[in-house]
């Protein structure tokens, strides 16, 4: 969805990255013994000498690494790497996203829910041989609580923490200011104190100068080149067992067709974010399997509600006509979501409605028929006319200032979906007499954070716990001043929404919390600043002559890339006789731009389907 890097939160803010909390939250007192074992697809530990034919699993990625520091990283590629390199207190079962043990083996809460005690596993060690203890976790959280720069990526998790201690190496105690519903879903990488306590300025330290990087996850980061690659090797001492491949490489491709060509040649093992045309062509290729599963993200149209800071200072150059609810309503009524699903996504998506995708059943909400902004161009035209926006002799809709009504929309230059949808919007809104200029940039981060936009393609991948994607629309994530940046998605600030957010954050009853989350989505829908257009499927492919098997999430019909955990690459088993990526070849026809052009209704071209800013960039 929109490509924008989340701005840095201020101390005490409740921003961070994509949050989680799958299904019902675990009640206080849940122990490891009461949790089902992780699936039997887990690979056995590799031989200590690491000699298994030199297998390499190469994943094509289209997104740059924003930082290798767990305190700063917010992009999907970066945080996916951190899930491989560091343990979190808890993890998520790939079958159904239940909370399962991670760095902590069990946990319990006091009667008042203000004190949480975690038992830290005894069989976790840092990759440099030193024991991983509760002191590492206490130091990680305390540093985030006391240093605003260390709270950049995940500060929302610790904003409510009063004190964190480690009374002994295997016990972590977190004291809260008030109850917090995410205590079994603290998605914070635990870092080694003995390495990180030497860091002086967390805002500048990107953790990319000394390799291998010390961690305690299933993989160890061994090398990194900006916009080229990041390399990892198995952590032979990982408590669940070492991964089967001898090396894991994330290789950067700016062009999606180049990544697909590399997959066909055997130069990479896996490619995510395929266009429907690419997926269709790859399904006919030998030794390639296409995964088409319900996605965990939404694709939306966002309007600039008037960029402002917490001190009340307005900034940016957003078109003030969008502050009028009638204008926003009319524009959204003129968006045919069904056509976008059919023509742009070629049926590999579900029509958008509420904020959270239907994959997250307990939190999914959609408006009743009477409230739904269904495609109705006649109603859109009437809405504008009734609100005083009349047309001139040339058919141009005039604003209240007497000038033709025209807007700008931010799109990613590398995202063909944005470009294809923008062409439809130009046609649909043009019939209303409204102009639209499409501004496609390699990075929309700067104009976005400065408020220099009218509309933008937006979206996030949603975690099992929706706390984070809800938090980015709270007033507290606005920048402190016009000179600062905040963790806000697009400057929405609504006190009613904030009140509901505060209630769900402390609600432990799963059903009651789900109801509050639905009310928040209802309120967000009514404010009319965002229009969720689609929930795209996860379209991805891998070489079966390199990868014999791996785990999707959920296992029954889920995604491979961008999981809530490390299951896909940790569980991946090399194909018999495979040397991994780079060793194979394919005689199939390369799916290039010339071979995959699909003519859409209306004469538009279907371009490569990737995430827009925000989906990849802002998770």
Coordinates of C-alpha atoms in Angstrom, one line a residue:
X1 CA 0.0 0.0 0.0
X2 CA 1.3 3.4 0.1
X3 CA 5.1 3.5 0.2
X4 CA 6.0 5.5 3.1
X5 CA 8.4 5.0 6.0
X6 CA 6.7 5.5 9.3
X7 CA 8.1 8.6 11.0
X8 CA 9.8 8.3 14.3
X9 CA 7.6 8.4 17.4
X10 CA 8.2 10.7 20.2
X11 CA 8.8 9.4 23.7
X12 CA 5.6 8.2 25.2
X13 CA 3.8 7.9 21.9
X14 CA 2.0 4.7 21.1
X15 CA 3.3 4.1 17.6
X16 CA 5.6 1.4 16.4
X17 CA 5.4 -1.2 13.6
X18 CA 2.7 -3.5 12.6
X19 CA 1.3 -5.0 15.8
X20 CA -0.1 -8.4 16.5
X21 CA -2.4 -10.4 18.7
X22 CA -3.9 -13.3 16.9
X23 CA -7.2 -14.6 17.7
X24 CA -8.1 -14.4 21.4
X25 CA -5.5 -13.2 23.8
X26 CA -4.1 -15.7 26.2
X27 CA -5.4 -15.2 29.7
X28 CA -3.1 -14.6 32.6
X29 CA -1.7 -17.8 34.0
X30 CA -1.2 -19.5 30.7
X31 CA 1.9 -21.7 30.7
X32 CA 4.0 -23.4 28.1
X33 CA 2.7 -26.8 29.2
X34 CA -0.8 -25.8 28.2
X35 CA 0.2 -24.8 24.7
X36 CA 0.2 -27.1 21.8
X37 CA 3.5 -28.0 20.3
X38 CA 4.7 -26.1 17.2
X39 CA 4.0 -28.2 14.1
X40 CA 6.0 -31.2 13.3
X41 CA 7.3 -29.6 10.1
X42 CA 10.2 -28.1 12.1
X43 CA 13.5 -29.3 10.7
X44 CA 16.0 -31.2 12.7
X45 CA 19.2 -29.5 13.7
X46 CA 21.7 -29.4 10.9
X47 CA 25.1 -31.0 11.3
X48 CA 27.5 -28.9 13.3
X49 CA 30.0 -28.9 10.5
X50 CA 27.4 -27.2 8.3
X51 CA 28.3 -29.5 5.3
X52 CA 25.1 -30.2 3.4
X53 CA 26.1 -29.5 -0.1
X54 CA 26.3 -25.7 0.2
X55 CA 22.6 -25.1 -0.3
X56 CA 21.5 -21.4 -0.6
X57 CA 17.9 -20.1 -0.4
X58 CA 17.7 -16.7 -2.2
X59 CA 14.6 -14.5 -1.7
X60 CA 14.0 -11.7 -4.1
X61 CA 13.0 -8.4 -2.4
X62 CA 12.0 -5.1 -3.8
X63 CA 12.2 -3.0 -0.7
X64 CA 15.3 -1.4 0.8
X65 CA 16.4 -2.1 4.3
X66 CA 15.8 1.0 6.4
X67 CA 18.0 -0.2 9.3
X68 CA 19.5 -3.3 10.8
X69 CA 18.9 -1.9 14.2
X70 CA 15.9 -3.5 15.9
X71 CA 15.3 -0.1 17.6
X72 CA 14.9 1.7 14.3
X73 CA 13.7 -0.7 11.7
X74 CA 10.1 -0.4 10.6
X75 CA 10.0 -1.7 7.0
X76 CA 8.7 -5.2 6.3
X77 CA 12.0 -6.5 4.8
X78 CA 14.0 -5.2 7.8
X79 CA 11.6 -6.5 10.4
X80 CA 11.3 -9.9 8.6
X81 CA 15.1 -10.1 8.9
X82 CA 15.0 -9.3 12.6
X83 CA 12.4 -12.0 13.2
X84 CA 15.1 -14.4 11.9
X85 CA 18.0 -12.9 13.9
X86 CA 16.5 -12.2 17.3
X87 CA 14.0 -13.9 19.6
X88 CA 10.9 -12.2 20.9
X89 CA 9.3 -13.1 24.2
X90 CA 6.5 -15.0 22.4
X91 CA 5.8 -16.2 18.9
X92 CA 2.8 -17.2 16.9
X93 CA 1.7 -20.7 15.9
X94 CA 1.8 -21.0 12.1
X95 CA -1.4 -23.1 12.2
X96 CA -3.7 -20.5 13.7
X97 CA -1.5 -17.6 15.1
X98 CA -2.0 -18.6 18.7
X99 CA 0.6 -17.3 21.1
X100 CA 3.3 -19.8 21.7
X101 CA 6.6 -19.7 23.6
X102 CA 9.5 -17.8 22.2
X103 CA 12.3 -16.4 24.4
X104 CA 9.8 -16.9 27.3
X105 CA 8.6 -20.4 28.0
X106 CA 5.6 -19.3 30.2
X107 CA 4.0 -16.2 31.6
X108 CA 1.5 -15.1 34.2
X109 CA -0.2 -11.9 35.4
X110 CA -1.0 -10.7 38.9
X111 CA -4.7 -10.4 39.9
X112 CA -4.8 -6.7 39.0
X113 CA -3.1 -7.4 35.6
X114 CA -0.4 -4.8 36.4
X115 CA 2.5 -7.2 37.0
X116 CA 3.5 -9.7 34.4
X117 CA 6.1 -12.4 35.1
X118 CA 7.9 -14.3 32.3
X119 CA 10.0 -17.4 32.6
X120 CA 13.0 -17.1 30.2
X121 CA 14.2 -20.3 28.6
X122 CA 17.5 -21.9 29.7
X123 CA 18.4 -23.2 26.2
X124 CA 18.9 -19.9 24.4
X125 CA 22.4 -18.6 23.7
X126 CA 23.7 -15.6 21.7
X127 CA 25.5 -16.5 18.6
X128 CA 28.8 -15.5 20.1
X129 CA 28.4 -18.2 22.8
X130 CA 27.2 -16.1 25.7
X131 CA 24.0 -17.1 27.5
X132 CA 20.8 -15.2 26.7
X133 CA 19.1 -14.2 29.9
X134 CA 16.2 -12.2 31.4
X135 CA 18.7 -9.4 31.9
X136 CA 19.0 -8.9 28.1
X137 CA 15.2 -8.6 27.9
X138 CA 15.0 -6.2 30.8
X139 CA 17.8 -4.0 29.3
X140 CA 16.1 -4.0 25.9
X141 CA 12.8 -2.8 27.3
X142 CA 14.3 -0.4 29.8
X143 CA 16.4 1.2 27.1
X144 CA 13.3 1.8 25.0
X145 CA 11.6 3.3 28.1
X146 CA 14.4 5.7 28.8
X147 CA 15.8 6.6 25.4
X148 CA 13.4 8.1 22.9
X149 CA 15.6 7.1 20.0
X150 CA 15.5 3.4 21.1
X151 CA 11.7 3.7 21.1
X152 CA 11.6 4.6 17.4
X153 CA 10.3 1.3 16.0
X154 CA 8.4 -0.2 19.0
X155 CA 7.9 2.5 21.5
X156 CA 4.1 1.8 21.7
X157 CA 4.8 -1.4 23.5
X158 CA 6.7 0.1 26.4
X159 CA 4.9 3.5 26.7
X160 CA 2.7 1.9 29.5
X161 CA 5.6 0.2 31.2
X162 CA 6.4 1.5 34.7
X163 CA 9.4 -0.7 35.5
X164 CA 11.1 -3.8 34.1
X165 CA 13.4 -6.0 36.2
X166 CA 15.3 -9.3 36.0
X167 CA 15.4 -10.7 39.6
X168 CA 17.3 -13.7 38.3
X169 CA 18.7 -14.9 34.9
X170 CA 15.4 -16.8 34.2
X171 CA 12.8 -14.4 35.4
X172 CA 11.6 -11.2 33.8
X173 CA 9.1 -8.9 35.6
X174 CA 7.2 -6.1 33.9
X175 CA 5.2 -3.6 36.0
X176 CA 2.6 -1.7 34.1
X177 CA 1.0 1.7 34.8
X178 CA -2.4 0.3 33.8
X179 CA -3.5 -3.0 32.2
X180 CA -2.3 -3.7 28.7
X181 CA -3.9 -6.1 26.3
X182 CA -0.7 -6.8 24.2
X183 CA 1.4 -8.5 27.0
X184 CA 1.3 -11.8 25.2
X185 CA 2.1 -10.1 21.9
X186 CA 5.1 -7.9 22.6
X187 CA 6.7 -7.9 19.1
X188 CA 10.0 -6.5 20.2
X189 CA 13.3 -8.2 19.2
X190 CA 15.4 -8.9 22.4
X191 CA 19.0 -7.7 21.9
X192 CA 22.2 -8.8 23.7
X193 CA 23.0 -6.3 26.4
X194 CA 26.7 -7.0 26.3
X195 CA 26.8 -5.8 22.7
X196 CA 24.2 -3.0 22.6
X197 CA 25.1 -1.3 25.9
X198 CA 28.2 0.1 24.1
X199 CA 26.0 2.0 21.6
X200 CA 26.1 5.8 22.2
X201 CA 23.5 7.3 19.9
X202 CA 20.6 4.9 19.0
X203 CA 19.3 7.3 16.4
X204 CA 22.5 6.9 14.3
X205 CA 23.6 3.4 15.0
X206 CA 22.3 1.1 12.2
X207 CA 24.0 -2.1 13.3
X208 CA 25.5 -2.6 9.8
X209 CA 29.3 -2.2 10.4
X210 CA 30.4 -5.3 12.1
X211 CA 29.6 -8.9 11.0
X212 CA 28.4 -11.4 12.0
X213 CA 25.8 -9.7 14.0
X214 CA 25.2 -11.3 17.4
X215 CA 21.7 -12.6 17.8
X216 CA 19.8 -15.7 19.2
X217 CA 17.3 -16.4 16.4
X218 CA 17.4 -19.2 13.9
X219 CA 19.7 -17.3 11.6
X220 CA 22.8 -15.0 12.0
X221 CA 23.3 -12.0 9.8
X222 CA 26.7 -12.3 8.1
X223 CA 26.8 -9.6 5.4
X224 CA 24.9 -6.6 4.0
X225 CA 25.2 -4.3 1.1
X226 CA 22.7 -1.4 0.7
X227 CA 20.2 -2.2 -2.1
X228 CA 22.1 -5.3 -3.1
X229 CA 21.7 -8.1 -0.6
X230 CA 21.7 -9.3 3.0
X231 CA 23.1 -12.7 3.9
X232 CA 22.4 -15.0 6.8
X233 CA 23.6 -18.4 7.9
X234 CA 22.0 -20.9 10.3
X235 CA 22.4 -20.5 14.0
X236 CA 23.6 -24.0 14.9
X237 CA 22.7 -23.5 18.5
X238 CA 19.1 -22.3 18.0
X239 CA 17.0 -24.0 20.5
X240 CA 14.3 -25.2 18.0
X241 CA 16.9 -26.6 15.7
X242 CA 19.0 -25.0 13.0
X243 CA 17.5 -24.3 9.6
X244 CA 18.2 -26.8 6.8
X245 CA 19.7 -24.4 4.2
X246 CA 23.4 -23.4 4.6
X247 CA 22.7 -19.8 3.6
X248 CA 19.7 -17.5 3.3
X249 CA 20.1 -14.5 1.0
X250 CA 17.7 -11.6 0.5
X251 CA 18.6 -10.1 -2.9
X252 CA 17.3 -6.7 -4.0
X253 CA 15.5 -6.2 -7.3
X254 CA 14.1 -2.8 -8.1
X255 CA 12.3 -4.3 -11.1
X256 CA 9.7 -7.0 -10.6
X257 CA 10.1 -8.6 -14.0
X258 CA 13.9 -8.9 -13.4
X259 CA 13.1 -10.8 -10.2
X260 CA 10.7 -13.2 -12.0
X261 CA 13.3 -13.7 -14.7
X262 CA 15.9 -14.6 -12.0
X263 CA 13.4 -17.1 -10.5
X264 CA 13.0 -18.8 -13.9
X265 CA 16.7 -19.0 -14.4
X266 CA 17.2 -20.5 -11.0
X267 CA 19.1 -17.5 -9.7
X268 CA 16.6 -17.0 -6.9
X269 CA 14.5 -19.5 -5.0
X270 CA 11.5 -17.3 -4.1
X271 CA 9.7 -14.2 -5.4
X272 CA 6.9 -12.4 -3.5
X273 CA 4.3 -9.8 -4.7
X274 CA 3.6 -11.1 -8.2
X275 CA 1.2 -9.6 -10.6
X276 CA -1.7 -11.8 -11.7
X277 CA -0.1 -12.0 -15.1
X278 CA 3.2 -13.1 -13.7
X279 CA 1.5 -15.7 -11.5
X280 CA -0.6 -17.0 -14.4
X281 CA 2.5 -17.4 -16.6
X282 CA 4.6 -19.0 -13.8
X283 CA 1.9 -21.7 -13.1
X284 CA 2.8 -23.3 -16.5
X285 CA 6.5 -23.4 -15.8
X286 CA 8.4 -26.5 -14.8
X287 CA 9.8 -26.6 -11.2
X288 CA 7.9 -23.5 -10.1
X289 CA 5.0 -23.5 -7.6
X290 CA 2.8 -20.4 -7.3
X291 CA 1.2 -19.7 -3.9
X292 CA -2.1 -17.8 -4.1
X293 CA -3.5 -17.2 -0.6
X294 CA -5.8 -14.7 1.2
X295 CA -3.6 -11.8 2.2
X296 CA -3.0 -10.0 5.5
X297 CA -3.0 -6.5 4.0
X298 CA -5.4 -3.8 2.8
X299 CA -5.0 -1.4 -0.2
X300 CA -6.5 2.0 0.4
X301 CA -7.0 5.5 -0.8
X302 CA -6.0 8.1 1.8
X303 CA -6.7 11.8 1.9
X304 CA -4.7 14.5 3.6
X305 CA -6.9 15.6 6.5
X306 CA -4.8 18.7 7.1
X307 CA -1.3 17.9 8.3
X308 CA -0.6 19.3 11.8
X309 CA 1.5 18.8 14.9
X310 CA 0.4 18.2 18.4
X311 CA 1.1 21.8 19.3
X312 CA -1.5 22.8 16.8
X313 CA 0.8 24.0 14.1
X314 CA -0.5 23.3 10.6
X315 CA 1.9 22.5 7.8
X316 CA 2.1 20.9 4.3
X317 CA 0.2 22.0 1.2
X318 CA -2.7 19.6 1.1
X319 CA -5.7 20.8 -0.8
X320 CA -8.2 22.3 1.7
X321 CA -11.2 21.1 -0.4
X322 CA -10.5 17.7 1.0
X323 CA -11.4 19.0 4.5
X324 CA -15.0 19.1 3.3
X325 CA -16.7 15.7 4.0
X326 CA -18.9 16.1 0.9
X327 CA -15.8 16.2 -1.4
X328 CA -14.3 13.1 0.2
X329 CA -17.6 11.3 0.1
X330 CA -18.1 12.2 -3.6
X331 CA -14.7 11.0 -4.6
X332 CA -15.1 7.7 -2.8
X333 CA -18.6 7.1 -4.3
X334 CA -16.9 7.4 -7.7
X335 CA -14.5 4.5 -7.0
X336 CA -15.6 1.2 -8.4
X337 CA -13.9 -1.3 -6.1
X338 CA -15.4 -4.3 -7.9
X339 CA -13.8 -3.2 -11.2
X340 CA -10.4 -2.7 -9.5
X341 CA -10.6 -6.2 -8.0
X342 CA -11.6 -7.7 -11.4
X343 CA -9.3 -5.7 -13.7
X344 CA -6.3 -4.6 -11.7
X345 CA -6.0 -7.6 -9.4
X346 CA -7.5 -10.0 -11.9
X347 CA -9.7 -11.5 -9.2
X348 CA -6.7 -12.2 -6.8
X349 CA -8.2 -9.9 -4.2
X350 CA -11.4 -9.2 -2.2
X351 CA -13.3 -6.0 -2.4
X352 CA -12.3 -3.7 0.4
X353 CA -14.8 -2.6 3.1
X354 CA -13.5 -2.2 6.7
X355 CA -10.0 -1.4 7.8
X356 CA -8.9 -4.9 8.9
X357 CA -8.9 -7.7 6.3
X358 CA -11.4 -10.6 6.5
X359 CA -8.5 -13.0 7.3
X360 CA -8.7 -11.7 10.8
X361 CA -12.2 -13.0 11.5
X362 CA -12.7 -11.9 15.0
X363 CA -11.7 -8.3 14.2
X364 CA -13.2 -8.0 10.7
X365 CA -15.8 -5.3 10.3
X366 CA -17.8 -4.1 7.3
X367 CA -20.5 -1.4 7.1
X368 CA -24.1 -2.4 6.9
X369 CA -25.7 -1.9 3.4
X370 CA -27.2 1.5 4.3
X371 CA -23.9 2.9 5.2
X372 CA -21.7 1.4 2.6
X373 CA -20.0 3.7 0.1
X374 CA -21.0 1.7 -2.9
X375 CA -20.1 2.8 -6.4
X376 CA -22.6 5.4 -7.4
X377 CA -21.3 8.0 -9.8
X378 CA -24.7 9.7 -10.0
X379 CA -24.8 10.1 -6.2
X380 CA -21.2 11.4 -6.3
X381 CA -22.2 14.1 -8.8
X382 CA -25.2 15.1 -6.8
X383 CA -23.2 15.2 -3.6
X384 CA -20.8 17.7 -5.1
X385 CA -23.5 19.8 -6.7
X386 CA -25.6 20.0 -3.5
X387 CA -22.5 21.0 -1.6
X388 CA -22.0 24.0 -3.9
X389 CA -19.3 22.6 -6.3
X390 CA -20.8 23.4 -9.7
X391 CA -19.4 22.9 -13.1
X392 CA -18.4 25.6 -15.5
X393 CA -19.1 25.7 -19.2
X394 CA -16.1 23.4 -19.9
X395 CA -17.4 20.8 -17.6
X396 CA -14.9 21.5 -14.9
X397 CA -16.0 21.2 -11.3
X398 CA -15.3 24.5 -9.5
X399 CA -14.1 24.8 -5.9
X400 CA -15.3 27.3 -3.4
X401 CA -12.5 29.6 -4.6
X402 CA -13.9 29.6 -8.1
X403 CA -11.0 27.6 -9.5
X404 CA -11.3 24.2 -11.1
X405 CA -11.2 21.4 -8.5
X406 CA -8.1 19.3 -9.0
X407 CA -6.0 17.0 -6.8
X408 CA -2.6 15.3 -6.7
X409 CA -2.1 11.7 -5.7
X410 CA 1.1 10.1 -4.5
X411 CA 2.0 6.8 -6.0
X412 CA 5.1 4.6 -6.1
X413 CA 7.1 4.7 -9.3
X414 CA 7.9 1.1 -8.9
X415 CA 4.4 0.0 -8.1
X416 CA 2.3 -0.8 -11.2
X417 CA -0.8 -1.3 -9.2
X418 CA -0.8 2.4 -8.1
X419 CA -0.3 3.5 -11.7
X420 CA -3.1 1.3 -13.0
X421 CA -5.6 2.3 -10.3
X422 CA -4.6 6.0 -10.8
X423 CA -5.7 5.8 -14.4
X424 CA -9.1 4.5 -13.4
X425 CA -9.4 7.3 -10.8
X426 CA -8.5 9.9 -13.5
X427 CA -11.3 8.5 -15.7
X428 CA -13.9 8.2 -13.0
X429 CA -13.2 11.5 -11.3
X430 CA -12.9 13.2 -14.6
X431 CA -16.5 12.4 -15.3
X432 CA -17.3 14.4 -12.1
X433 CA -15.3 17.3 -13.6
X434 CA -12.5 16.7 -11.0
X435 CA -8.9 16.7 -12.2
X436 CA -6.2 14.3 -10.9
X437 CA -2.5 14.6 -11.3
X438 CA -0.5 11.4 -10.6
X439 CA 2.8 12.0 -8.9
X440 CA 4.8 8.8 -9.0
X441 CA 8.0 8.8 -6.9
X442 CA 10.7 6.2 -6.0
X443 CA 10.0 7.2 -2.4
X444 CA 6.9 9.1 -1.2
X445 CA 8.3 9.3 2.4
X446 CA 9.4 12.9 2.2
X447 CA 6.3 14.5 0.8
X448 CA 4.2 12.3 3.0
X449 CA 5.8 13.2 6.3
X450 CA 5.8 16.9 5.3
X451 CA 2.1 16.8 4.5
X452 CA 2.9 17.8 0.9
X453 CA 0.2 15.7 -0.8
X454 CA -3.6 15.7 -1.4
X455 CA -4.2 11.9 -1.7
X456 CA -2.1 8.8 -1.6
X457 CA -2.2 5.1 -2.1
X458 CA -2.0 3.7 1.4
X459 CA -2.0 0.3 3.1
X460 CA -0.5 -1.9 5.8
X461 CA 0.0 -5.6 6.4
X462 CA -2.0 -6.4 9.5
X463 CA -0.7 -8.6 12.3
X464 CA -2.8 -11.0 14.4
X465 CA -3.1 -8.2 17.0
X466 CA -4.5 -5.0 15.4
X467 CA -3.1 -2.7 18.1
X468 CA -0.4 -1.1 15.9
X469 CA -2.4 -0.4 12.7
X470 CA -5.0 1.2 15.0
X471 CA -2.5 3.2 16.9
X472 CA -1.2 5.0 13.8
X473 CA -4.5 6.9 13.6
X474 CA -4.4 8.3 17.1
X475 CA -3.8 11.9 18.0
X476 CA -0.8 10.9 20.1
X477 CA 1.2 9.8 17.0
X478 CA 1.1 13.3 15.4
X479 CA 4.5 14.9 15.4
X480 CA 5.2 17.0 18.5
X481 CA 6.0 20.1 16.4
X482 CA 6.0 20.9 12.8
X483 CA 9.8 20.3 12.8
X484 CA 9.4 16.8 14.2
X485 CA 8.1 13.6 12.7
X486 CA 5.5 11.3 14.3
X487 CA 4.3 7.8 13.8
X488 CA 1.0 8.9 12.3
X489 CA -0.1 7.2 9.1
X490 CA -1.7 10.3 7.6
X491 CA -2.4 12.9 10.3
X492 CA -5.9 11.6 11.3
X493 CA -6.8 12.8 14.8
X494 CA -10.2 12.0 16.2
X495 CA -10.9 12.1 19.9
X496 CA -13.7 9.6 19.7
X497 CA -11.4 7.1 17.9
X498 CA -8.8 7.8 20.6
X499 CA -11.2 7.0 23.4
X500 CA -12.1 3.6 21.8
X501 CA -8.4 2.9 21.2
X502 CA -7.7 3.5 24.9
X503 CA -10.5 1.1 25.9
X504 CA -9.4 -1.7 23.7
X505 CA -5.8 -1.4 24.8
X506 CA -6.7 -2.4 28.4
X507 CA -9.5 -4.9 27.6
X508 CA -8.4 -8.5 28.3
X509 CA -11.7 -10.1 27.3
X510 CA -11.3 -11.2 23.7
X511 CA -14.9 -10.8 22.7
X512 CA -15.2 -7.4 24.3
X513 CA -11.9 -6.2 22.8
X514 CA -13.0 -7.4 19.3
X515 CA -16.2 -5.4 19.7
X516 CA -14.2 -2.3 20.6
X517 CA -11.9 -2.8 17.6
X518 CA -14.9 -3.1 15.3
X519 CA -16.3 0.2 16.7
X520 CA -13.0 1.8 16.0
X521 CA -13.2 0.7 12.4
X522 CA -16.7 2.0 12.2
X523 CA -15.6 5.4 13.5
X524 CA -12.7 5.5 11.1
X525 CA -15.0 4.7 8.2
X526 CA -17.4 7.5 9.2
X527 CA -14.7 10.1 9.4
X528 CA -14.2 9.4 5.7
X529 CA -10.5 10.1 5.4
X530 CA -9.7 6.6 4.0
X531 CA -11.3 4.4 1.5
X532 CA -10.2 0.7 1.7
X533 CA -10.4 -0.5 -1.9
X534 CA -9.2 -4.1 -1.8
X535 CA -7.6 -6.9 0.3
X536 CA -5.0 -8.3 -2.2
X537 CA -4.1 -12.0 -2.1
X538 CA -0.5 -13.1 -1.4
X539 CA 0.8 -14.0 -4.9
X540 CA 4.2 -15.5 -4.7
X541 CA 6.3 -18.4 -6.2
X542 CA 9.2 -20.6 -5.5
X543 CA 11.3 -23.2 -7.2
X544 CA 10.5 -26.7 -6.3
X545 CA 13.8 -28.0 -7.5
X546 CA 15.4 -25.8 -4.8
X547 CA 12.9 -25.9 -2.0
X548 CA 11.3 -29.3 -1.3
X549 CA 8.9 -27.9 1.4
X550 CA 8.2 -24.9 3.7
X551 CA 5.5 -23.7 6.0
X552 CA 2.9 -21.2 5.1
X553 CA 1.0 -19.1 7.7
X554 CA -1.7 -20.1 8.3
X555 CA -0.6 -23.6 7.3
X556 CA -3.9 -24.5 5.6
X557 CA -3.8 -21.6 3.1
X558 CA -1.5 -18.8 4.0
X559 CA 1.4 -16.6 2.9
X560 CA 5.1 -17.4 2.8
X561 CA 6.5 -13.9 2.7
X562 CA 6.0 -11.5 5.6
X563 CA 4.9 -14.0 8.2
X564 CA 4.3 -13.3 11.9
X565 CA 7.3 -15.4 12.8
X566 CA 10.2 -17.1 11.2
X567 CA 8.4 -20.3 10.1
X568 CA 8.8 -20.1 6.3
X569 CA 12.6 -19.9 6.0
X570 CA 13.4 -21.8 9.2
X571 CA 11.3 -24.7 8.1
X572 CA 12.4 -24.7 4.4
X573 CA 13.9 -28.0 3.3
X574 CA 16.3 -28.1 0.3
X575 CA 15.2 -30.2 -2.6
X576 CA 17.1 -33.4 -3.1
X577 CA 20.3 -32.8 -5.1
X578 CA 19.7 -29.1 -5.0
X579 CA 22.5 -26.6 -4.5
X580 CA 20.1 -23.9 -4.0
X581 CA 19.6 -20.7 -6.0
X582 CA 22.2 -20.0 -8.7
X583 CA 22.6 -23.7 -9.4
X584 CA 19.5 -24.4 -11.4
X585 CA 18.2 -23.2 -14.7
X586 CA 14.9 -23.0 -16.5
X587 CA 14.1 -23.2 -20.1
X588 CA 10.7 -21.5 -19.5
X589 CA 10.0 -18.2 -21.2
X590 CA 10.9 -15.3 -19.1
X591 CA 7.9 -13.4 -17.9
X592 CA 9.0 -9.9 -18.9
X593 CA 7.1 -6.7 -19.5
X594 CA 6.7 -7.5 -23.1
X595 CA 5.4 -11.0 -22.4
X596 CA 3.0 -10.1 -19.6
X597 CA 1.3 -7.0 -20.7
X598 CA -2.4 -7.4 -20.1
X599 CA -4.9 -5.1 -21.6
X600 CA -7.5 -3.9 -19.1
X601 CA -11.0 -2.8 -19.8
X602 CA -10.8 0.9 -20.7
X603 CA -7.4 0.4 -22.4
X604 CA -5.3 0.5 -19.2
X605 CA -2.2 -1.7 -18.7
X606 CA -2.0 -4.1 -15.8
X607 CA 1.3 -3.4 -14.3
X608 CA 3.3 -5.4 -11.8
X609 CA 1.4 -6.1 -8.5
X610 CA 3.5 -5.2 -5.5
X611 CA 2.7 -3.5 -2.3
X612 CA 2.2 0.2 -2.3
X613 CA 4.0 2.3 0.1
X614 CA 3.0 1.3 3.5
X615 CA 2.4 -2.3 2.9
X616 CA 6.0 -3.2 2.5
X617 CA 7.6 0.0 3.5
X618 CA 5.7 0.7 6.6
X619 CA 5.3 -2.6 8.3

